[in-house]
Short mmCIF file of C-alpha atoms and ligand atoms in Angstrom, two decimals:
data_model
loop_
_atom_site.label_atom_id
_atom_site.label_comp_id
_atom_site.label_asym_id
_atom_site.label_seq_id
_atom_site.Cartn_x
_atom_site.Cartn_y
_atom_site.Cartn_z
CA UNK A 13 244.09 -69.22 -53.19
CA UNK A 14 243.14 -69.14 -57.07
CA UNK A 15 243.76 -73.07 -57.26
CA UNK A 16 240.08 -74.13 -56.46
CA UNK A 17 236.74 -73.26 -58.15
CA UNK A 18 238.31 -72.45 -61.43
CA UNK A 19 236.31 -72.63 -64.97
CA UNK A 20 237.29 -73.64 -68.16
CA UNK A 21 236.65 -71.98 -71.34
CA UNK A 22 235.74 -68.21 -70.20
CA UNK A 23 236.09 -65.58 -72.71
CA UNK A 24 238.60 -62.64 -72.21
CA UNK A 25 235.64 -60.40 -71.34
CA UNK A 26 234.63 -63.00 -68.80
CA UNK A 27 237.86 -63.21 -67.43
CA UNK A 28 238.34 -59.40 -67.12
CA UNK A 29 235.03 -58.63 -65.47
CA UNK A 30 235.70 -61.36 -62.93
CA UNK A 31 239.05 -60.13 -61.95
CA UNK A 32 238.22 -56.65 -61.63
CA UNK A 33 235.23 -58.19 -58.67
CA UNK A 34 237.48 -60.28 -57.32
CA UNK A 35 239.59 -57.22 -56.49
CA UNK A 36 237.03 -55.13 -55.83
CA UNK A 37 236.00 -57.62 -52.81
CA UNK A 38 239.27 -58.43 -51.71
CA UNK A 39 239.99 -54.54 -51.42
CA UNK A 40 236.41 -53.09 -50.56
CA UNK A 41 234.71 -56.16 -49.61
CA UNK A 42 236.64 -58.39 -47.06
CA UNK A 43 238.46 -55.74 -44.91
CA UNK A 44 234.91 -53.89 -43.31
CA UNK A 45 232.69 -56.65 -43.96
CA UNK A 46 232.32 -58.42 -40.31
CA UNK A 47 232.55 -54.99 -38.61
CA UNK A 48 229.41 -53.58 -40.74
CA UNK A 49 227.67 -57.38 -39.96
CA UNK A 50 228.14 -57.12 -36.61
CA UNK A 51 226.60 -53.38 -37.07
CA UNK A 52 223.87 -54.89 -39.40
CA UNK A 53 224.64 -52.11 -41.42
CA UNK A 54 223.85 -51.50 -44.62
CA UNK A 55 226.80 -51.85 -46.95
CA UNK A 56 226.37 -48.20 -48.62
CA UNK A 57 229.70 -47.85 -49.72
CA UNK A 58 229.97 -51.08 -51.35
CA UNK A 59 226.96 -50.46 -52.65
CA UNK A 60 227.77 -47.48 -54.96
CA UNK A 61 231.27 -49.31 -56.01
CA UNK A 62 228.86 -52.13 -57.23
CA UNK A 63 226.98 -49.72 -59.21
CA UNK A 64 230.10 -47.89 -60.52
CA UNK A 65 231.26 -51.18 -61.64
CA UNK A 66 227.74 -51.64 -63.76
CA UNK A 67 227.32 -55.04 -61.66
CA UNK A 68 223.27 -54.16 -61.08
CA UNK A 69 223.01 -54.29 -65.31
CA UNK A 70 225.20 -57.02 -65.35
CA UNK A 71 222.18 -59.55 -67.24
CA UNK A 72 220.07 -56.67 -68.51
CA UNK A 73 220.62 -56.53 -72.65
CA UNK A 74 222.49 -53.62 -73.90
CA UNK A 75 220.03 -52.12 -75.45
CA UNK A 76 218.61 -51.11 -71.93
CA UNK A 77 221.92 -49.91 -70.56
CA UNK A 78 223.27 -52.94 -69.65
CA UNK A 79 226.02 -55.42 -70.06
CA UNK A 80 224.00 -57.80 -71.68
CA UNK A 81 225.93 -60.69 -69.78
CA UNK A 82 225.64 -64.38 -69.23
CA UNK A 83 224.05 -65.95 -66.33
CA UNK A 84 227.32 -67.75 -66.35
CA UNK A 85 228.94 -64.43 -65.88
CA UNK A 86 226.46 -63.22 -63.50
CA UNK A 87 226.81 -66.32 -61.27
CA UNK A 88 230.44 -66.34 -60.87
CA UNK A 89 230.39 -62.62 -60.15
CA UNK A 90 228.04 -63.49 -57.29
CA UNK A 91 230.44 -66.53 -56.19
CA UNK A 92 233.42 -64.01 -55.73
CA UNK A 93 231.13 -61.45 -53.86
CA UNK A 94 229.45 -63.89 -51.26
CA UNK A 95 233.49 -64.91 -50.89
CA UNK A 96 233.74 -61.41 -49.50
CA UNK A 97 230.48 -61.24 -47.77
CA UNK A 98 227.30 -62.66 -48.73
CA UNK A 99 224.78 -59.88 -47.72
CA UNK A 100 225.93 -58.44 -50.74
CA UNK A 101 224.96 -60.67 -52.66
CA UNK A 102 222.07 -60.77 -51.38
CA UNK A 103 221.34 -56.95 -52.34
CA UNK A 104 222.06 -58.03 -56.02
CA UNK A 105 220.12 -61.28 -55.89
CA UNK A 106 216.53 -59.85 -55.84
CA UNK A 107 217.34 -56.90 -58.29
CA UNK A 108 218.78 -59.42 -60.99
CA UNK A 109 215.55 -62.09 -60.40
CA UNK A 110 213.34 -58.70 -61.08
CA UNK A 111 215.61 -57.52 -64.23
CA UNK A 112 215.13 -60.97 -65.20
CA UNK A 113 211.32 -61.43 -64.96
CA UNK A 114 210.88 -58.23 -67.14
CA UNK A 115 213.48 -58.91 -69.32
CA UNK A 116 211.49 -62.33 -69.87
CA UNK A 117 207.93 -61.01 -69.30
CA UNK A 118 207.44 -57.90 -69.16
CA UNK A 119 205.48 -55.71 -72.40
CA UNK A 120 207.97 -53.25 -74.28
CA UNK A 121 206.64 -50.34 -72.47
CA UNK A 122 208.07 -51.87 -69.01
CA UNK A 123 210.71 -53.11 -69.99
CA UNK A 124 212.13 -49.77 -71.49
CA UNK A 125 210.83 -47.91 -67.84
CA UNK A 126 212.20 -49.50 -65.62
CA UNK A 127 215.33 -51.77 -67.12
CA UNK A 128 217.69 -48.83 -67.90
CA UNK A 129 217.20 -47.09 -64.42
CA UNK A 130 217.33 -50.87 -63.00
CA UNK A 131 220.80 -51.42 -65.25
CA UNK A 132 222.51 -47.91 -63.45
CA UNK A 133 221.05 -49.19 -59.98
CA UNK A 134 218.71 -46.19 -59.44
CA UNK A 135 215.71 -48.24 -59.24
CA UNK A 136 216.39 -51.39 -57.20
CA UNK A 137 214.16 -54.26 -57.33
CA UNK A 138 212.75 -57.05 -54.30
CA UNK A 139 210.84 -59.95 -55.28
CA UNK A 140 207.54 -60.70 -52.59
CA UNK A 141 205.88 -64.54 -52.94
CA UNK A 142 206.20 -65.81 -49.33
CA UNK A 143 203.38 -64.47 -46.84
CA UNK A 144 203.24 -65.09 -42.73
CA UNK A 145 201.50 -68.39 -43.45
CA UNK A 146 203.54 -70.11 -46.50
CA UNK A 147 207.02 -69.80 -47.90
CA UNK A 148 207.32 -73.74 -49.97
CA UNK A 149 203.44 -73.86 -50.78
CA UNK A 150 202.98 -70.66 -53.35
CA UNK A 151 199.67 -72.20 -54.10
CA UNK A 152 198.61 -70.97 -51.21
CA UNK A 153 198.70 -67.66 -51.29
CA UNK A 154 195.77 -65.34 -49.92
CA UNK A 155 196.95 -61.92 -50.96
CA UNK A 156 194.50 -60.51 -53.27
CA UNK A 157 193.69 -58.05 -56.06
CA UNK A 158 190.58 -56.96 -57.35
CA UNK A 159 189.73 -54.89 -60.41
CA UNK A 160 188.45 -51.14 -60.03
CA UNK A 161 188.40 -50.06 -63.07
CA UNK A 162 191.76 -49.05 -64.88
CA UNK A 163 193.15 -50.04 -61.31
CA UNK A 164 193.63 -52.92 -59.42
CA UNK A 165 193.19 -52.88 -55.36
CA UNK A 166 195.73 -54.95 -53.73
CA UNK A 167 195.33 -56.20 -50.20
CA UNK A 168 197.25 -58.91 -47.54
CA UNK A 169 200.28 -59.43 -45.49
CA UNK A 170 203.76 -60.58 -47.51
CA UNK A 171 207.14 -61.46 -45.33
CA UNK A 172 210.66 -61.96 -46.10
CA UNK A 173 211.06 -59.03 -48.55
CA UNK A 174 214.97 -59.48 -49.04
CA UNK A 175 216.06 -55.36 -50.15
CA UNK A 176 212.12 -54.64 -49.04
CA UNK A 177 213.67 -51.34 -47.30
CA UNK A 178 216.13 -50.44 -49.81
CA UNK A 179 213.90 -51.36 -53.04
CA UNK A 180 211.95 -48.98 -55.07
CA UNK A 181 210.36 -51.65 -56.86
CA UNK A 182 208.69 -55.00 -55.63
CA UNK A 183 207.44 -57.71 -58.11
CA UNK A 184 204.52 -59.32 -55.72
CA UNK A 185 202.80 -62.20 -56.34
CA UNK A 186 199.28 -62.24 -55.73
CA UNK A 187 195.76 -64.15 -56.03
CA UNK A 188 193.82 -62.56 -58.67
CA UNK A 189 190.88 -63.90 -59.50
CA UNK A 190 189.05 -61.75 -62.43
CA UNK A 191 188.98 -63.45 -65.61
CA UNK A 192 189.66 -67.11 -63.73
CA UNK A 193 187.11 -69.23 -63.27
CA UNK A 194 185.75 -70.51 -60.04
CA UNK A 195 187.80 -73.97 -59.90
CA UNK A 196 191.09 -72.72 -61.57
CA UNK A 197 193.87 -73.80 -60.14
CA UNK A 198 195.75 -71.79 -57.87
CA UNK A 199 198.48 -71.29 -59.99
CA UNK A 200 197.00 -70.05 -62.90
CA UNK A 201 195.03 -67.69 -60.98
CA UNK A 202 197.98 -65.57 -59.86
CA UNK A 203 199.44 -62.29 -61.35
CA UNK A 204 203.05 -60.36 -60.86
CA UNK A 205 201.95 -57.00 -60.25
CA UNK A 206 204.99 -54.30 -60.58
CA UNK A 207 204.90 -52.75 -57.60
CA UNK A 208 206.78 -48.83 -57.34
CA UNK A 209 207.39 -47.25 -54.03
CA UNK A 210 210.23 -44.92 -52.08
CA UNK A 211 212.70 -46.89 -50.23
CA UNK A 212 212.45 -46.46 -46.84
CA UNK A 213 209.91 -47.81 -43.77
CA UNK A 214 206.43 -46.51 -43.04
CA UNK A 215 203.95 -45.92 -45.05
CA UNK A 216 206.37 -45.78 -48.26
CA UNK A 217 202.78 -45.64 -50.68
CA UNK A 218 199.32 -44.49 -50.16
CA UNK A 219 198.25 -48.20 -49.56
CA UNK A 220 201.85 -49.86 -48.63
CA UNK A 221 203.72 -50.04 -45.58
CA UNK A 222 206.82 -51.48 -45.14
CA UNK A 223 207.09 -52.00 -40.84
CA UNK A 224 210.66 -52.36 -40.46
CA UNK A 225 213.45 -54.82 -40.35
CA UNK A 226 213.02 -58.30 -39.00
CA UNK A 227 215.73 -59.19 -36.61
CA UNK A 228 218.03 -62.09 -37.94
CA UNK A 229 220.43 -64.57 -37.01
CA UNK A 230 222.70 -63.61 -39.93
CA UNK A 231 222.73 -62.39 -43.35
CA UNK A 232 222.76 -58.93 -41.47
CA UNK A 233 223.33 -55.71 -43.45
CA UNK A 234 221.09 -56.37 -45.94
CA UNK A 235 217.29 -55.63 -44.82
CA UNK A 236 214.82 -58.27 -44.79
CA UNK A 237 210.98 -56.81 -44.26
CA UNK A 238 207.01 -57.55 -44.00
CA UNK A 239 205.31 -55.96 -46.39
CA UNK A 240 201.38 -54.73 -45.63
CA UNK A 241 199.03 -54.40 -48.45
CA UNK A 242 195.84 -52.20 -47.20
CA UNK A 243 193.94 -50.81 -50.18
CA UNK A 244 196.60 -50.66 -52.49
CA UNK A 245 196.01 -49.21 -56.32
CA UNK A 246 198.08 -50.51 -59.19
CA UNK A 247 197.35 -49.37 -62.43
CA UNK A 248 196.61 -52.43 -64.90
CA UNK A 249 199.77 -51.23 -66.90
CA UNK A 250 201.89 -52.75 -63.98
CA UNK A 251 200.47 -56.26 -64.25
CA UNK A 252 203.93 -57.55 -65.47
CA UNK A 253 203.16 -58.92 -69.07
CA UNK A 254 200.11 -57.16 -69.45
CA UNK A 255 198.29 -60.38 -68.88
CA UNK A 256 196.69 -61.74 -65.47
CA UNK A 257 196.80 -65.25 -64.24
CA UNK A 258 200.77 -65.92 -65.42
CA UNK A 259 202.11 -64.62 -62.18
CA UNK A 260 203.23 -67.98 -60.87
CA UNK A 261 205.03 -68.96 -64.09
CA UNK A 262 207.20 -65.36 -63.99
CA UNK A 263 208.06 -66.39 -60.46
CA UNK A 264 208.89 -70.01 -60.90
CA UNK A 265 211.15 -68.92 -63.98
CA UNK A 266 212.82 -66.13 -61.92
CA UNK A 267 213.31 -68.46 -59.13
CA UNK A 268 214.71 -71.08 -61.12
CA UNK A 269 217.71 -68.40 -62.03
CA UNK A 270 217.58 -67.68 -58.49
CA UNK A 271 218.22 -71.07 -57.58
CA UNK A 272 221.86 -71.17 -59.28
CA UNK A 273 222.25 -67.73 -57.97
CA UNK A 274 222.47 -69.14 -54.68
CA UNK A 275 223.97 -71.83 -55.07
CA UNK A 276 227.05 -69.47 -56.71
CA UNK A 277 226.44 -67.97 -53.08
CA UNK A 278 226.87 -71.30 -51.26
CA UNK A 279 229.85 -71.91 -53.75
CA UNK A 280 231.45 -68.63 -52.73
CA UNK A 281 231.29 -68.93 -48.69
CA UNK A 282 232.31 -72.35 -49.03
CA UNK A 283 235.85 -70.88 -50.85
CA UNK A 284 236.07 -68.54 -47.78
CA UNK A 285 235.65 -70.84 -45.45
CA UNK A 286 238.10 -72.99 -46.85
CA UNK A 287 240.59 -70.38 -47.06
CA UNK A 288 239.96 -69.04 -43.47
CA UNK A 289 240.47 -72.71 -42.51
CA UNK A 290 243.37 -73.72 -44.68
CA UNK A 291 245.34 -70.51 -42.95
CA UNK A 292 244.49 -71.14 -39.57
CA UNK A 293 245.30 -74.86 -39.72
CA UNK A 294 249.23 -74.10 -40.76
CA UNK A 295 249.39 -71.29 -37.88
CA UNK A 296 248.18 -73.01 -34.69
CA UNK A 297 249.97 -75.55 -33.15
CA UNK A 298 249.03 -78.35 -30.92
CA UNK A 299 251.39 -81.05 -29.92
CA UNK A 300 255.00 -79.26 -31.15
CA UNK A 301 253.51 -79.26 -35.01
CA UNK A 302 250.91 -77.00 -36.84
CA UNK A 303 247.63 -78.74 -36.94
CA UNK A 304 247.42 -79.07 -40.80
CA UNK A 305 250.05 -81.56 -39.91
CA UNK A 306 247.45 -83.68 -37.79
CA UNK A 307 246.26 -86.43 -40.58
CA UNK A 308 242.73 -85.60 -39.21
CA UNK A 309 242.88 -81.93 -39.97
CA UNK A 310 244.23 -82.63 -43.28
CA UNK A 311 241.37 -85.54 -44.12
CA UNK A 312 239.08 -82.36 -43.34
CA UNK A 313 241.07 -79.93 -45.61
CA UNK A 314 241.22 -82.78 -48.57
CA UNK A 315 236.76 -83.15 -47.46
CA UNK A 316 236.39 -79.32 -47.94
CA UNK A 317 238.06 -78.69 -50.49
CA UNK A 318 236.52 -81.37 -52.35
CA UNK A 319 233.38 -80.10 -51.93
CA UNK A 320 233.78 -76.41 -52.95
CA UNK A 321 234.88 -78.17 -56.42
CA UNK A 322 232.43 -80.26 -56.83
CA UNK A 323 229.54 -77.59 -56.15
CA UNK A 324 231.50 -74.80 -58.27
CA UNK A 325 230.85 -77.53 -60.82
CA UNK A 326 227.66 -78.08 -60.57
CA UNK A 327 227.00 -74.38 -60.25
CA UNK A 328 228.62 -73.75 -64.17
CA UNK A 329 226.68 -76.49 -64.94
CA UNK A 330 223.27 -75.47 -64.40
CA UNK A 331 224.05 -71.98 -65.58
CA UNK A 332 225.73 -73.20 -68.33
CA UNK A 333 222.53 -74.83 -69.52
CA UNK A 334 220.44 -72.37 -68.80
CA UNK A 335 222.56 -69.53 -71.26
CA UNK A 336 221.71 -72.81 -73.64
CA UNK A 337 217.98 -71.64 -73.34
CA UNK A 338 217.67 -75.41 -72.57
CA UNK A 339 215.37 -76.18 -69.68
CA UNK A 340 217.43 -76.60 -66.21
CA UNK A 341 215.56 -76.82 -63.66
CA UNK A 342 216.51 -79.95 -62.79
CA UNK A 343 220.51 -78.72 -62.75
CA UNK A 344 219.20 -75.93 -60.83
CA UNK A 345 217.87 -77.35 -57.92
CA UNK A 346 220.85 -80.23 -58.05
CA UNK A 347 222.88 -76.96 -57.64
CA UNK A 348 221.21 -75.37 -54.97
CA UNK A 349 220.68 -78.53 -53.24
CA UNK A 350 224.43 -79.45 -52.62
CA UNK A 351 225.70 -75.99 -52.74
CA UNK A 352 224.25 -74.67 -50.29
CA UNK A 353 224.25 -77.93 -48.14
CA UNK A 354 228.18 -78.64 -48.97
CA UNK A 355 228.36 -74.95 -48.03
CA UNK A 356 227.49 -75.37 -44.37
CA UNK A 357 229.74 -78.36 -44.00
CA UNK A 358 232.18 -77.15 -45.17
CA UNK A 359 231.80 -73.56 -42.48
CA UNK A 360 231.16 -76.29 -40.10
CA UNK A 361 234.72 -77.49 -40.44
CA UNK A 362 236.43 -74.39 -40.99
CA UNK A 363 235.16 -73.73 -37.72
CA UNK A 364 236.22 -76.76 -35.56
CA UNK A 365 239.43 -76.19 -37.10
CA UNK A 366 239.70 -72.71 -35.44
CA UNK A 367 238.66 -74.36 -32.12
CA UNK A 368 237.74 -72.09 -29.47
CA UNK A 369 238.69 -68.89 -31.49
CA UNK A 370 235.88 -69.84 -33.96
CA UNK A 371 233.30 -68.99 -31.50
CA UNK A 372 234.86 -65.60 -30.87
CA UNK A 373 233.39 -62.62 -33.04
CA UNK A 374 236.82 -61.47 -33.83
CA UNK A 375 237.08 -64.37 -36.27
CA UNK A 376 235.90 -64.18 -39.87
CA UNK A 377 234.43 -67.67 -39.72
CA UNK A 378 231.60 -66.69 -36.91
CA UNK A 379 230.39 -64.66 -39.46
CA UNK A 380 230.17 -67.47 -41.95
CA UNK A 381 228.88 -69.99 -39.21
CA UNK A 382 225.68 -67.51 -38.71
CA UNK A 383 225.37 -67.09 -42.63
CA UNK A 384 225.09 -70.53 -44.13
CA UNK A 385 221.77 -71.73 -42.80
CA UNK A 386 219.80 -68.74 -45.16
CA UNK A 387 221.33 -71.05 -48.40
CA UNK A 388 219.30 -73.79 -47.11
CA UNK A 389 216.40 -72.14 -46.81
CA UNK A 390 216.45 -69.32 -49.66
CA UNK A 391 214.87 -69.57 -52.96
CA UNK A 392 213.36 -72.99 -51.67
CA UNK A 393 214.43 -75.60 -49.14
CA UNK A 394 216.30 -78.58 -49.13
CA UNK A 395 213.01 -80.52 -49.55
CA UNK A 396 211.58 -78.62 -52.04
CA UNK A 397 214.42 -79.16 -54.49
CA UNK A 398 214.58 -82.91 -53.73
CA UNK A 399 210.52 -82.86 -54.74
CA UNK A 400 211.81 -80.84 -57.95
CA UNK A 401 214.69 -82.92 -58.74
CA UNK A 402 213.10 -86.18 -58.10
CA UNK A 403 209.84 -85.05 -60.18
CA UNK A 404 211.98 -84.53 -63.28
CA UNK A 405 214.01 -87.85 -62.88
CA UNK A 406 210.22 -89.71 -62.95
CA UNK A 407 210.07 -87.75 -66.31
CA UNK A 408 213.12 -88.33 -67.45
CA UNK A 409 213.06 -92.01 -66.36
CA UNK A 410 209.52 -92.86 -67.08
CA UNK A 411 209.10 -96.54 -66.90
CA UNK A 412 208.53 -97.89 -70.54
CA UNK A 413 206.91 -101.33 -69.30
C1 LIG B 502 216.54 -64.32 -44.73
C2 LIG B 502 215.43 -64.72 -45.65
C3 LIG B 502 215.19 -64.00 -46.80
C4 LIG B 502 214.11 -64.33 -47.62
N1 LIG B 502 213.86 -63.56 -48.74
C5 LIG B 502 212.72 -63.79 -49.46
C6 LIG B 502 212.35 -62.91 -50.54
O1 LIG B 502 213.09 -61.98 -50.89
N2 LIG B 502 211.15 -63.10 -51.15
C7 LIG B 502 210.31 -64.13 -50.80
O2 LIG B 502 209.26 -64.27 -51.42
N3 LIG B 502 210.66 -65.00 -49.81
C8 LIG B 502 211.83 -64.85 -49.14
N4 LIG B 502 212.17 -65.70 -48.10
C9 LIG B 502 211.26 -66.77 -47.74
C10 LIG B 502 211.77 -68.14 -48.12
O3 LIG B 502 211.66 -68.32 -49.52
C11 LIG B 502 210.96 -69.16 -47.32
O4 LIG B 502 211.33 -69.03 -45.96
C12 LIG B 502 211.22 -70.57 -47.80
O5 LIG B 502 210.68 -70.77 -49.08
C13 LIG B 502 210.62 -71.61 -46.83
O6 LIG B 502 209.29 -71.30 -46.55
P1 LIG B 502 208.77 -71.26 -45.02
O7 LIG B 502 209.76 -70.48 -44.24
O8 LIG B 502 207.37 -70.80 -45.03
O9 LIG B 502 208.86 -72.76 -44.54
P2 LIG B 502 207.68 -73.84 -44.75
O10 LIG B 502 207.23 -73.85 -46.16
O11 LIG B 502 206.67 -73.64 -43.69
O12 LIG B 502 208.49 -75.18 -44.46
C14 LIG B 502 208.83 -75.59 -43.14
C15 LIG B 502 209.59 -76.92 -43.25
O13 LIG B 502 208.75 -77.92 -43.86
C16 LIG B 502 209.38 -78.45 -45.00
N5 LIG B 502 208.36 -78.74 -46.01
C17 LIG B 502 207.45 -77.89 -46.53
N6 LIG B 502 206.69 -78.51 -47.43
C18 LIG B 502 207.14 -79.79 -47.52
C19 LIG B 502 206.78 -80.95 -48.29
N7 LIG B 502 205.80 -80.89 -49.21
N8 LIG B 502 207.48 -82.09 -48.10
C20 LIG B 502 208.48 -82.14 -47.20
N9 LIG B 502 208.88 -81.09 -46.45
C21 LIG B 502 208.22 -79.94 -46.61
C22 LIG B 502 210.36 -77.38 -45.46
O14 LIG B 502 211.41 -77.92 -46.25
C23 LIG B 502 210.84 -76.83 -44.13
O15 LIG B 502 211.84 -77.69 -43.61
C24 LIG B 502 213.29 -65.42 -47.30
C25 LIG B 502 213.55 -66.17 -46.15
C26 LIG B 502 214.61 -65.84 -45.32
C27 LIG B 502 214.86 -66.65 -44.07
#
């Protein structure tokens, strides 16, 4: 199965710490993960091997405890776990985008209280921008903080808190006027605020209540949550930065890593769904031959596998020239883009090739079939990244005439 989705020019360290996942997940991953799906249970177990393994500190610098790895490591360590089951990577995905943020933003003092806890996965982080009324348009964000003194008091309604049960800390993204203004523009009128609380539902805060899990099609397992703001008090020393009105830019940055995070997810799914189709096609028969032997199951093979190359690539790419420190949002959201939309074709066809078994839960692939549609929404629809991508080209192609 190791013929696809390989990359060039890894270093030995690389090369170890992606072997020792890939076993990890075909060991402790694969064998429970559509049982605990169809549960929607939380992946505890896995959970504590990831930690043992020091995959939460995979990014965060040594000097805080962790590994101090690539994003090029970090996204084909997230490939080979959303191959096993891609709730889990979902429980890294929000922690990494918040190690990120205050590895990029946050003041000395936050960075050395929370990364090494964040680096041994005993504080777990959820990122909160989308509210019941916008998701694309962060602009529009009502949420609000006002200053009381040392403290700021938070109020509004957030939604899709990926890990918002399981986190202890939330990076939220709110309107925060003081020191803006009247007429500023929205997004330079926003501010990160670091956000601590006890895992759990309820009133997890004096201020902060976390109602429960929404009910999804897929991506079950890991927890997905409101998250009610009612009077909340954050001390100003958990503005991340130390500075107000810069919130959208931490975001936007941690997205933008985000972005080729899931696209390594797409990339990942994709491989399994090739590989759950690529078996099943040489085991059933139809007409006294296996159908891999049916020219038209085999043009959909040669399509699939195709595309799980060709987004892997695109996927190194972009985090490639990210670890550059060159600018890539551009790569990014061409990653995300066809990832995650080469990832649902390509579960699409895994599952016609099962035929009627793919509808039955006892196959793998109706797992996968209920789990692609999150890539095309996550960390920014298809849309969105076609407005990012084609904004850039204007800039990069900007008519001389
Ligand atoms: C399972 C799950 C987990 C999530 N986890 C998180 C999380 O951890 N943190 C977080 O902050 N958010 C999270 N989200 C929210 C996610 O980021 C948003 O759902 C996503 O950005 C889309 O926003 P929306 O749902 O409000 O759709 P809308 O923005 O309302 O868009 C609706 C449709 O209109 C299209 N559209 C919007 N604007 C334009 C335009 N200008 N031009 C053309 N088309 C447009 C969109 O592409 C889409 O097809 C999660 C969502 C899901 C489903």
């Amino acid at each position: 199965m190791a013929r696809l989705a390989q990359t060039a020019g890894l270093t030995d360290v690389q090369q170890e710490i992606l072997s020792t996942v890939r076993d990890f997940v075909d060991k402790e991953i694969i064998p429970v993960a559509t049982e605990l799906e169809h549960r929607d249970e939380y992946p505890q177990q896995i959970v504590d091997g990831l930690k043992e393994l020091g995959l939460f500190g995979l990014m965060i610098p040594e000097e805080y405890g962790g590994l101090g790895e690539s994003l090029l490591t970090y996204a084909l360590c997230v490939e080979e776990i959303a191959r096993g089951w891609m709730s889990v990577s979902g429980i890294i995905n929000t922690h990494f985008i918040v190690a990120y943020m205050l590895k990029q933003h946050g003041t000395r003092e936050q960075k050395e209280h929370f990364l090494p806890r964040m680096a041994a996965g005993d504080i777990r982080g959820a990122f909160s921008m989308s509210e019941p009324a916008l998701g694309s348009d962060v602009s529009a964000i009502t949420s609000k903080a006002v200053k009381d003194g040392e403290e700021y008091v938070l109020n509004g309604q957030k939604m899709w808190l990926t890990n918002g049960g399981t986190s202890s800390l939330v990076a939220v993204l709110v309107r925060s006027d003081e020191g803006h203004p009247e007429g500023t523009a929205p997004h330079k009128s926003m501010t990160t605020f670091l956000v601590e609380k006890e895992p759990g539902f309820g009133e997890v805060r004096p201020g902060l209540t976390i109602p429960g899990k929404i009910d999804k099609m897929g991506y079950k397992g890991v927890d997905t949550t409101e998250l009610i703001m009612d009077g909340l008090r954050i001390s100003a020393d958990r503005v991340l930065g130390g500075v107000t009105g810069r919130g959208f830019y931490q975001m936007m940055d941690g997205v933008e890593v985000g972005r080729v995070n899931v696209a390594a997810r797409g990339c990942g799914v994709a491989q399994r769904a090739f590989e759950l189709g690529v078996q099943y096609a040489q085991q059933r028969h139809t007409f006294g031959k296996p159908i891999a032997q049916h020219q038209a199951i085999q043009f959909k093979l040669a399509e699939m596998a195709t595309k799980v190359e060709a987004a892997h690539a695109m996927m190194v790419n972009a985090a490639r020239k990210k670890d550059s420190g060159e600018r890539n949002d551009l790569e990014a959201g061409m990653a995300k883009y066809l990832a995650s939309e080469y990832c649902k074709e390509v579960v699409e066809d895994a599952f016609r090739i099962h035929g009627g078994y793919g509808f039955s839960k006892e196959y793998e692939i109706e797992r996968l079939y209920r789990e692609a549609p999150m890539l095309l929404i996550g960390e920014g629809t298809a849309e969105i990244q076609k407005m990012i991508i084609g904004r850039r080209l204007l800039e990069e192609y900007r008519f001389q005439g």
